[in-house]
Coordinates of C-alpha atoms and ligand atoms in Angstrom, one line a residue:
X1 CA 14.3 23.4 61.6
X2 CA 13.0 27.4 61.8
X3 CA 14.8 30.1 63.3
X4 CA 13.5 31.9 66.5
X5 CA 13.1 35.0 66.0
X6 CA 15.5 38.3 68.2
X7 CA 12.9 40.2 67.9
X8 CA 9.7 38.8 69.1
X9 CA 9.1 36.9 71.6
X10 CA 5.3 36.1 71.2
X11 CA 4.0 37.1 67.8
X12 CA 0.6 35.6 69.3
X13 CA 0.3 39.0 71.3
X14 CA 0.5 41.4 68.3
X15 CA -2.5 39.2 66.6
X16 CA -5.8 40.6 66.0
X17 CA -7.5 37.2 67.1
X18 CA -5.8 38.1 70.8
X19 CA -7.6 39.3 73.3
X20 CA -6.5 41.2 76.2
X21 CA -7.0 40.5 79.8
X22 CA -7.8 44.5 80.5
X23 CA -8.4 47.2 77.6
X24 CA -7.9 50.5 78.7
X25 CA -9.8 54.3 77.4
X26 CA -12.9 51.3 77.2
X27 CA -14.0 51.8 81.0
X28 CA -16.5 54.2 80.0
X29 CA -18.2 51.8 77.0
X30 CA -17.8 47.8 79.3
X31 CA -19.4 50.1 82.4
X32 CA -22.2 51.0 80.6
X33 CA -22.8 47.9 78.2
X34 CA -22.4 46.1 81.0
X35 CA -25.0 48.8 84.1
X36 CA -27.9 47.2 80.5
X37 CA -27.4 43.5 80.5
X38 CA -26.9 42.5 84.1
X39 CA -30.5 41.9 84.9
X40 CA -29.5 39.0 82.7
X41 CA -27.9 37.8 85.9
X42 CA -31.7 37.3 87.6
X43 CA -33.1 36.2 84.9
X44 CA -34.3 39.5 83.3
X45 CA -34.3 40.3 80.3
X46 CA -31.9 42.9 79.2
X47 CA -32.7 46.1 76.4
X48 CA -31.4 45.0 72.9
X49 CA -28.3 46.8 72.2
X50 CA -26.3 48.9 69.8
X51 CA -22.9 49.4 69.4
X52 CA -21.5 51.5 67.1
X53 CA -17.7 52.6 66.3
X54 CA -14.9 52.9 63.6
X55 CA -12.9 50.0 63.0
X56 CA -10.3 49.0 65.4
X57 CA -11.6 51.1 68.4
X58 CA -12.3 47.2 70.3
X59 CA -15.7 46.6 69.6
X60 CA -15.1 43.0 69.6
X61 CA -12.5 42.6 72.0
X62 CA -15.1 44.6 74.2
X63 CA -17.7 43.0 73.5
X64 CA -15.5 39.3 73.7
X65 CA -13.9 40.5 76.9
X66 CA -17.0 41.1 78.3
X67 CA -18.2 37.5 77.1
X68 CA -15.7 36.3 79.3
X69 CA -17.3 38.1 82.3
X70 CA -20.2 37.3 82.3
X71 CA -19.2 33.6 82.3
X72 CA -16.8 34.2 84.7
X73 CA -20.0 35.4 86.6
X74 CA -22.3 32.5 86.3
X75 CA -20.2 30.3 85.2
X76 CA -22.6 27.4 84.6
X77 CA -24.8 29.5 83.1
X78 CA -27.9 29.2 85.7
X79 CA -29.7 32.4 84.4
X80 CA -28.0 33.4 81.1
X81 CA -26.1 32.5 78.0
X82 CA -23.6 34.3 75.9
X83 CA -23.8 33.9 72.5
X84 CA -21.3 35.5 69.9
X85 CA -22.0 35.5 65.5
X86 CA -19.5 37.0 63.4
X87 CA -22.1 38.0 60.8
X88 CA -18.7 38.6 58.4
X89 CA -18.3 34.4 57.9
X90 CA -22.4 34.1 58.0
X91 CA -23.9 36.7 57.0
X92 CA -28.0 34.5 55.7
X93 CA -30.8 33.9 58.0
X94 CA -30.1 30.2 57.9
X95 CA -25.9 30.4 59.1
X96 CA -27.1 32.7 61.3
X97 CA -30.2 30.1 62.9
X98 CA -28.0 27.6 62.5
X99 CA -25.0 29.4 64.5
X100 CA -26.3 30.6 67.1
X101 CA -29.1 27.4 67.4
X102 CA -25.8 25.3 67.8
X103 CA -23.9 27.2 70.2
X104 CA -27.2 26.6 72.6
X105 CA -28.4 22.4 71.8
X106 CA -25.5 20.4 73.7
X107 CA -26.4 16.8 72.5
X108 CA -24.6 16.5 68.0
X109 CA -27.5 14.3 67.3
X110 CA -30.3 17.4 68.0
X111 CA -28.5 20.1 65.6
X112 CA -29.5 20.9 63.3
X113 CA -28.0 20.5 59.9
X114 CA -25.5 22.8 57.5
X115 CA -28.2 22.9 54.7
X116 CA -32.2 21.4 53.8
X117 CA -34.1 22.6 56.4
X118 CA -37.0 25.3 56.0
X119 CA -36.1 28.3 57.7
X120 CA -39.4 28.2 59.6
X121 CA -38.7 24.7 60.5
X122 CA -35.0 26.0 62.0
X123 CA -36.8 29.0 63.6
X124 CA -39.5 26.6 65.5
X125 CA -36.7 24.4 66.6
X126 CA -34.2 27.3 68.1
X127 CA -38.2 28.0 69.8
X128 CA -38.2 25.2 71.8
X129 CA -35.1 25.2 72.8
X130 CA -34.7 28.1 74.0
X131 CA -37.9 28.0 75.8
X132 CA -37.0 24.7 77.3
X133 CA -33.1 26.3 79.0
X134 CA -35.4 29.3 80.8
X135 CA -33.3 31.9 81.3
X136 CA -31.4 34.9 79.5
X137 CA -30.1 34.3 75.6
X138 CA -27.5 37.2 75.2
X139 CA -26.9 36.9 71.7
X140 CA -24.3 39.3 70.0
X141 CA -24.6 39.7 66.1
X142 CA -20.6 41.5 65.6
X143 CA -20.6 43.8 62.1
X144 CA -24.7 43.0 62.0
X145 CA -24.3 45.5 58.9
X146 CA -23.0 42.8 56.3
X147 CA -26.6 40.3 56.4
X148 CA -28.5 43.5 56.5
X149 CA -26.2 44.1 53.0
X150 CA -26.4 40.4 52.3
X151 CA -30.0 39.5 53.0
X152 CA -32.0 42.6 54.2
X153 CA -33.0 42.8 57.8
X154 CA -35.8 39.7 57.7
X155 CA -33.4 38.4 60.4
X156 CA -33.2 41.1 62.2
X157 CA -37.4 40.8 63.1
X158 CA -37.8 37.1 63.2
X159 CA -35.1 38.0 65.7
X160 CA -36.8 40.9 67.5
X161 CA -39.8 39.3 67.6
X162 CA -38.9 36.1 69.4
X163 CA -39.5 36.9 72.6
X164 CA -43.5 37.2 71.8
X165 CA -44.0 33.8 71.9
X166 CA -41.5 33.0 74.4
X167 CA -42.4 32.7 78.6
X168 CA -39.8 31.4 80.2
X169 CA -36.7 32.7 78.0
X170 CA -36.1 35.5 76.9
X171 CA -33.6 37.2 74.6
X172 CA -32.0 40.0 73.8
X173 CA -29.6 40.8 70.8
X174 CA -26.3 42.9 70.9
X175 CA -25.4 44.8 67.6
X176 CA -22.1 45.5 66.3
X177 CA -20.8 47.7 63.8
X178 CA -19.1 50.5 62.0
X179 CA -20.8 51.4 59.6
X180 CA -22.1 54.8 61.3
X181 CA -25.0 54.9 59.1
X182 CA -26.0 51.6 59.7
X183 CA -28.9 52.7 61.8
X184 CA -30.7 55.3 59.5
X185 CA -30.6 52.0 57.1
X186 CA -33.0 50.3 59.4
X187 CA -37.1 50.3 59.2
X188 CA -38.2 52.9 61.3
X189 CA -39.5 49.2 63.6
X190 CA -36.4 47.1 63.4
X191 CA -34.6 50.5 64.3
X192 CA -36.6 51.4 67.7
X193 CA -37.1 47.7 68.3
X194 CA -33.0 47.3 67.2
X195 CA -31.5 50.2 69.0
X196 CA -33.5 50.4 71.8
X197 CA -29.8 51.5 74.1
X198 CA -26.8 52.7 71.9
X199 CA -23.1 52.8 72.7
X200 CA -21.4 54.7 71.0
X201 CA -17.3 54.0 70.8
X202 CA -15.3 56.5 69.6
X203 CA -11.6 56.4 67.7
X204 CA -8.4 57.2 69.7
X205 CA -6.3 59.3 70.4
X206 CA -2.7 59.6 70.2
X207 CA -2.6 58.8 74.3
X208 CA -4.4 56.4 74.2
X209 CA -3.1 53.9 71.1
X210 CA 0.7 54.7 72.7
X211 CA -1.0 53.6 76.2
X212 CA -2.5 50.6 74.1
X213 CA 1.0 49.6 72.0
X214 CA 2.6 50.0 75.0
X215 CA 1.4 47.1 77.0
X216 CA 1.4 44.5 74.3
X217 CA 5.1 44.9 72.8
X218 CA 5.9 44.2 76.3
X219 CA 4.1 41.0 75.9
X220 CA 5.2 40.9 72.5
X221 CA 8.6 41.5 71.8
X222 CA 12.2 40.7 73.7
X223 CA 13.4 43.9 75.6
X224 CA 15.4 46.4 74.7
X225 CA 14.1 45.9 70.8
X226 CA 13.0 48.9 70.3
X227 CA 14.1 51.9 69.4
X228 CA 12.7 55.3 71.9
X229 CA 10.3 57.0 69.5
X230 CA 8.8 53.9 67.9
X231 CA 6.2 53.8 69.5
X232 CA 5.0 57.4 69.9
X233 CA 5.6 57.1 66.8
X234 CA 2.9 54.3 65.6
X235 CA 0.7 56.1 67.6
X236 CA 0.8 59.5 66.3
X237 CA 0.4 58.3 62.9
X238 CA -2.4 55.6 63.9
X239 CA -4.0 58.2 65.6
X240 CA -3.8 61.0 63.0
X241 CA -5.3 58.4 60.2
X242 CA -7.9 56.9 62.2
X243 CA -7.8 55.9 65.9
X244 CA -7.8 52.8 64.8
X245 CA -6.3 50.2 67.3
X246 CA -5.9 47.2 64.6
X247 CA -3.3 49.5 62.5
X248 CA -1.7 51.1 65.1
X249 CA -1.0 47.2 66.2
X250 CA -0.1 46.2 62.3
X251 CA 2.4 49.5 61.8
X252 CA 4.3 47.5 65.0
X253 CA 4.1 44.7 63.6
X254 CA 4.9 45.0 60.1
X255 CA 8.0 47.5 61.3
X256 CA 8.4 44.8 63.5
X257 CA 9.0 42.6 60.9
X258 CA 11.0 44.7 57.6
X259 CA 13.6 44.9 61.0
X260 CA 13.7 40.9 60.9
X261 CA 13.5 41.9 57.5
X262 CA 16.2 43.3 57.2
X263 CA 18.9 41.1 59.9
X264 CA 18.3 43.9 62.4
X265 CA 18.5 43.9 66.0
X266 CA 16.6 47.3 66.7
X267 CA 13.3 48.5 65.5
X268 CA 14.0 51.6 64.4
X269 CA 11.1 55.3 63.4
X270 CA 12.9 54.7 60.1
X271 CA 11.4 51.3 59.8
X272 CA 7.9 52.1 61.1
X273 CA 7.9 54.7 58.2
X274 CA 8.4 51.9 55.7
X275 CA 6.1 50.4 56.5
X276 CA 3.2 52.8 57.0
X277 CA 3.9 52.5 53.3
X278 CA 3.5 49.2 53.0
X279 CA 0.6 48.6 54.4
X280 CA -0.2 52.4 52.6
X281 CA 0.7 50.6 49.2
X282 CA -0.9 47.8 50.0
X283 CA -4.8 49.7 51.0
X284 CA -4.6 50.9 47.9
X285 CA -3.9 47.4 45.9
X286 CA -6.7 45.9 47.9
X287 CA -8.8 49.0 46.4
X288 CA -7.2 48.9 43.2
X289 CA -8.7 44.8 43.2
X290 CA -11.6 44.7 43.9
X291 CA -13.0 47.9 41.6
X292 CA -16.2 46.8 39.4
X293 CA -14.9 46.2 35.7
X294 CA -15.5 49.2 34.1
X295 CA -13.7 50.8 37.0
X296 CA -10.7 49.2 36.4
X297 CA -10.7 50.0 32.6
X298 CA -11.4 53.2 33.4
X299 CA -8.1 53.7 35.6
X300 CA -6.5 51.7 32.3
X301 CA -7.3 54.4 30.2
X302 CA -6.1 57.3 32.5
X303 CA -2.7 56.4 33.5
X304 CA -2.5 54.5 29.3
X305 CA -3.8 58.6 28.6
X306 CA -0.8 59.4 30.8
X307 CA 1.9 57.8 29.6
X308 CA 1.1 58.9 25.9
X309 CA 1.6 61.9 26.9
X310 CA 4.7 61.5 28.9
X311 CA 3.4 61.7 31.8
X312 CA 2.0 65.4 31.6
X313 CA -1.6 65.9 32.3
X314 CA -4.0 64.9 30.8
X315 CA -8.6 66.3 30.5
X316 CA -11.0 63.9 30.1
X317 CA -11.8 63.6 25.8
X318 CA -8.2 61.8 26.4
X319 CA -8.8 59.6 28.6
X320 CA -12.3 58.9 27.1
X321 CA -10.7 58.0 23.5
X322 CA -7.8 55.9 25.2
X323 CA -11.1 54.0 27.2
X324 CA -12.6 53.4 23.1
X325 CA -9.3 51.4 21.7
X326 CA -9.7 49.9 25.4
X327 CA -12.8 48.5 25.0
X328 CA -12.4 47.9 21.8
X329 CA -9.6 45.6 22.6
X330 CA -11.4 43.6 24.8
X331 CA -15.0 43.2 22.2
X332 CA -16.5 45.4 25.4
X333 CA -19.1 48.4 24.4
X334 CA -18.5 51.4 26.3
X335 CA -19.9 53.5 27.7
X336 CA -21.2 57.2 27.5
X337 CA -18.6 59.3 27.8
X338 CA -21.4 61.0 30.3
X339 CA -20.6 58.0 32.5
X340 CA -16.8 57.2 31.9
X341 CA -16.4 61.2 33.7
X342 CA -18.8 60.0 37.0
X343 CA -16.5 56.7 37.0
X344 CA -13.2 59.5 37.1
X345 CA -14.8 61.3 40.0
X346 CA -15.2 57.9 41.7
X347 CA -11.5 56.7 41.0
X348 CA -10.4 60.8 42.5
X349 CA -12.7 60.2 46.0
X350 CA -10.8 56.8 46.0
X351 CA -7.5 59.2 45.9
X352 CA -6.2 56.6 43.4
X353 CA -6.9 59.7 40.3
X354 CA -6.6 63.7 40.7
X355 CA -8.8 65.0 39.0
X356 CA -9.3 68.9 38.5
X357 CA -12.3 70.4 37.2
X358 CA -11.2 72.9 34.5
X359 CA -12.7 75.6 32.6
X360 CA -12.4 75.9 29.2
X361 CA -13.9 80.1 28.5
X362 CA -16.7 78.6 25.7
X363 CA -16.0 75.7 25.3
X364 CA -17.1 74.3 29.0
X365 CA -15.5 72.3 31.1
X366 CA -13.7 69.0 31.2
X367 CA -11.5 67.5 34.0
X368 CA -7.5 67.8 34.7
X369 CA -6.5 64.4 35.3
X370 CA -3.5 63.2 37.0
X371 CA -2.8 59.5 38.6
X372 CA -2.1 59.6 42.5
X373 CA 0.1 56.1 43.1
X374 CA 2.9 55.0 42.2
X375 CA 5.0 53.3 39.8
X376 CA 4.4 49.8 41.4
X377 CA 0.9 49.6 41.4
X378 CA 0.7 50.7 38.5
X379 CA 2.4 47.9 37.4
X380 CA -0.1 45.6 39.9
X381 CA -2.9 47.3 38.2
X382 CA -1.4 46.4 34.7
X383 CA -0.9 43.1 35.6
X384 CA -4.6 42.7 36.8
X385 CA -5.9 39.6 34.8
X386 CA -9.3 41.8 33.0
X387 CA -6.1 43.1 31.3
X388 CA -4.9 39.3 29.8
X389 CA -6.3 39.9 26.4
X390 CA -4.5 44.0 26.2
X391 CA -1.5 41.9 26.7
X392 CA -2.1 39.2 24.3
X393 CA -4.2 42.0 21.6
X394 CA -2.5 45.1 20.3
X395 CA -4.6 46.3 17.7
X396 CA -2.8 48.9 15.5
X397 CA -4.5 51.6 15.6
X398 CA -3.4 51.4 19.6
X399 CA -0.7 53.1 20.9
X400 CA 1.3 52.9 24.1
X401 CA -1.9 50.6 26.4
X402 CA 1.2 48.7 27.9
Ligands
ATP501 N1 -8.6 49.7 74.4 C1 -7.9 48.5 74.6 N2 -7.0 47.8 74.6 C2 -6.1 46.6 74.2 N3 -6.3 46.4 72.8 C3 -7.0 46.9 71.9 C4 -8.5 48.0 72.1 N4 -8.8 48.2 71.5 C5 -8.6 47.6 70.6 N5 -7.7 46.7 70.9 C6 -6.9 45.8 70.2 O1 -7.0 45.9 67.8 C7 -7.5 45.5 67.6 C8 -7.8 45.9 67.5 O2 -9.5 45.9 67.9 P1 -11.0 45.2 67.3 O3 -10.9 43.9 66.9 O4 -12.4 44.7 69.2 O5 -11.9 46.2 66.3 P2 -13.4 47.0 66.2 O6 -13.5 47.9 66.3 O7 -14.1 45.8 66.1 O8 -13.2 47.1 64.4 P3 -13.8 45.9 63.4 O9 -15.6 46.7 63.8 O10 -13.4 46.7 61.9 O11 -15.0 44.9 63.5 C9 -7.5 44.2 68.1 O12 -6.6 43.6 68.6 C10 -7.6 44.2 69.9 O13 -7.4 44.2 71.0
MG502 MG1 -15.0 43.8 64.8

């Protein structure tokens, strides 16, 4: 039988999918969006909106909240329907149209198949259904930048020109993104259509995060299990880092989980600091795990060169020489030194290594490189499956690759 937690009363309130009944500190953003979309309740088409804000600033929560409130105002969806599509999950034009249409088409026999139809056929079918409903459809495309990344902007053209062929119904798009550069990536025509209105969500400050966390903690935790100062520490650390409410909530949850694992009956500031370190380590390891192979090889070369020099700073030449050995062992053609230097700069920008430019008089410039991750993370890199051949085969010339 599952042991009952002595600290957490209801874990679901700490889940990122939970939508609170109230969203403090987003009143202005909610009012702005509601004012723009209210005409839909009288069957008038609202402007398209782009919602922009960094990760964890409450965009998804606010849009879901507004959808829920809109349904309360128009419970039979007589005048307007609110559709939500998560483009992180569906990021191709067919998938998006499939998802939208199947929220509209209620009769199972008429639903569009998961694959197999041409895009034109799907498009015509959707238009017919939308038109036959004679109302406004507000379509939220959350994480809209993911579509652009994977499939270009054709689908935006499709959707924003749909109103030209509709007469009794209209659609209105709310695009949501945490990529502040998204709008610059659009062609001018689509930019002006999608961005008829813009609503920007600023990051939360420390006080705002504290009040968000307090409300959530009351729902999620047993009373008296959080030491004083814990919530403001979680809020302060997250505000300083990013103003991201998701990270602040995760920090509180992971702190509680560490306390639980230790069998402690009080969540303390020490748990918060351990939780922070654990989350940072996970985040760095995730960045490393998803690096391109060549960057991983350059990183491995930096680590090996460093170890060969007994952890003293190394220079680009040392790294390049180890890199060529690694390529040799992995039967890979090495990149030119200039390209490896660029990859070193990228690793430096990611904060995984420190690369300081150093002048060597007449010999020109080089970089002095140090490793900026802890032992656990170094072990994690060494265990990457890319380096499996190195574990099996150690050429005579090599010193201490692994
Ligand atoms: N004002 C708020 N009050 C209460 N909880 C909030 C508030 N803002 C955000 N949250 C909570 O923080 C978490 C992250 O919010 P949300 O998912 O809406 O962020 P987002 O802006 O959509 O981020 P991303 O760009 O990464 O998708 C969610 O669990 C959400 O419920
Ligand atoms: Mg979101």
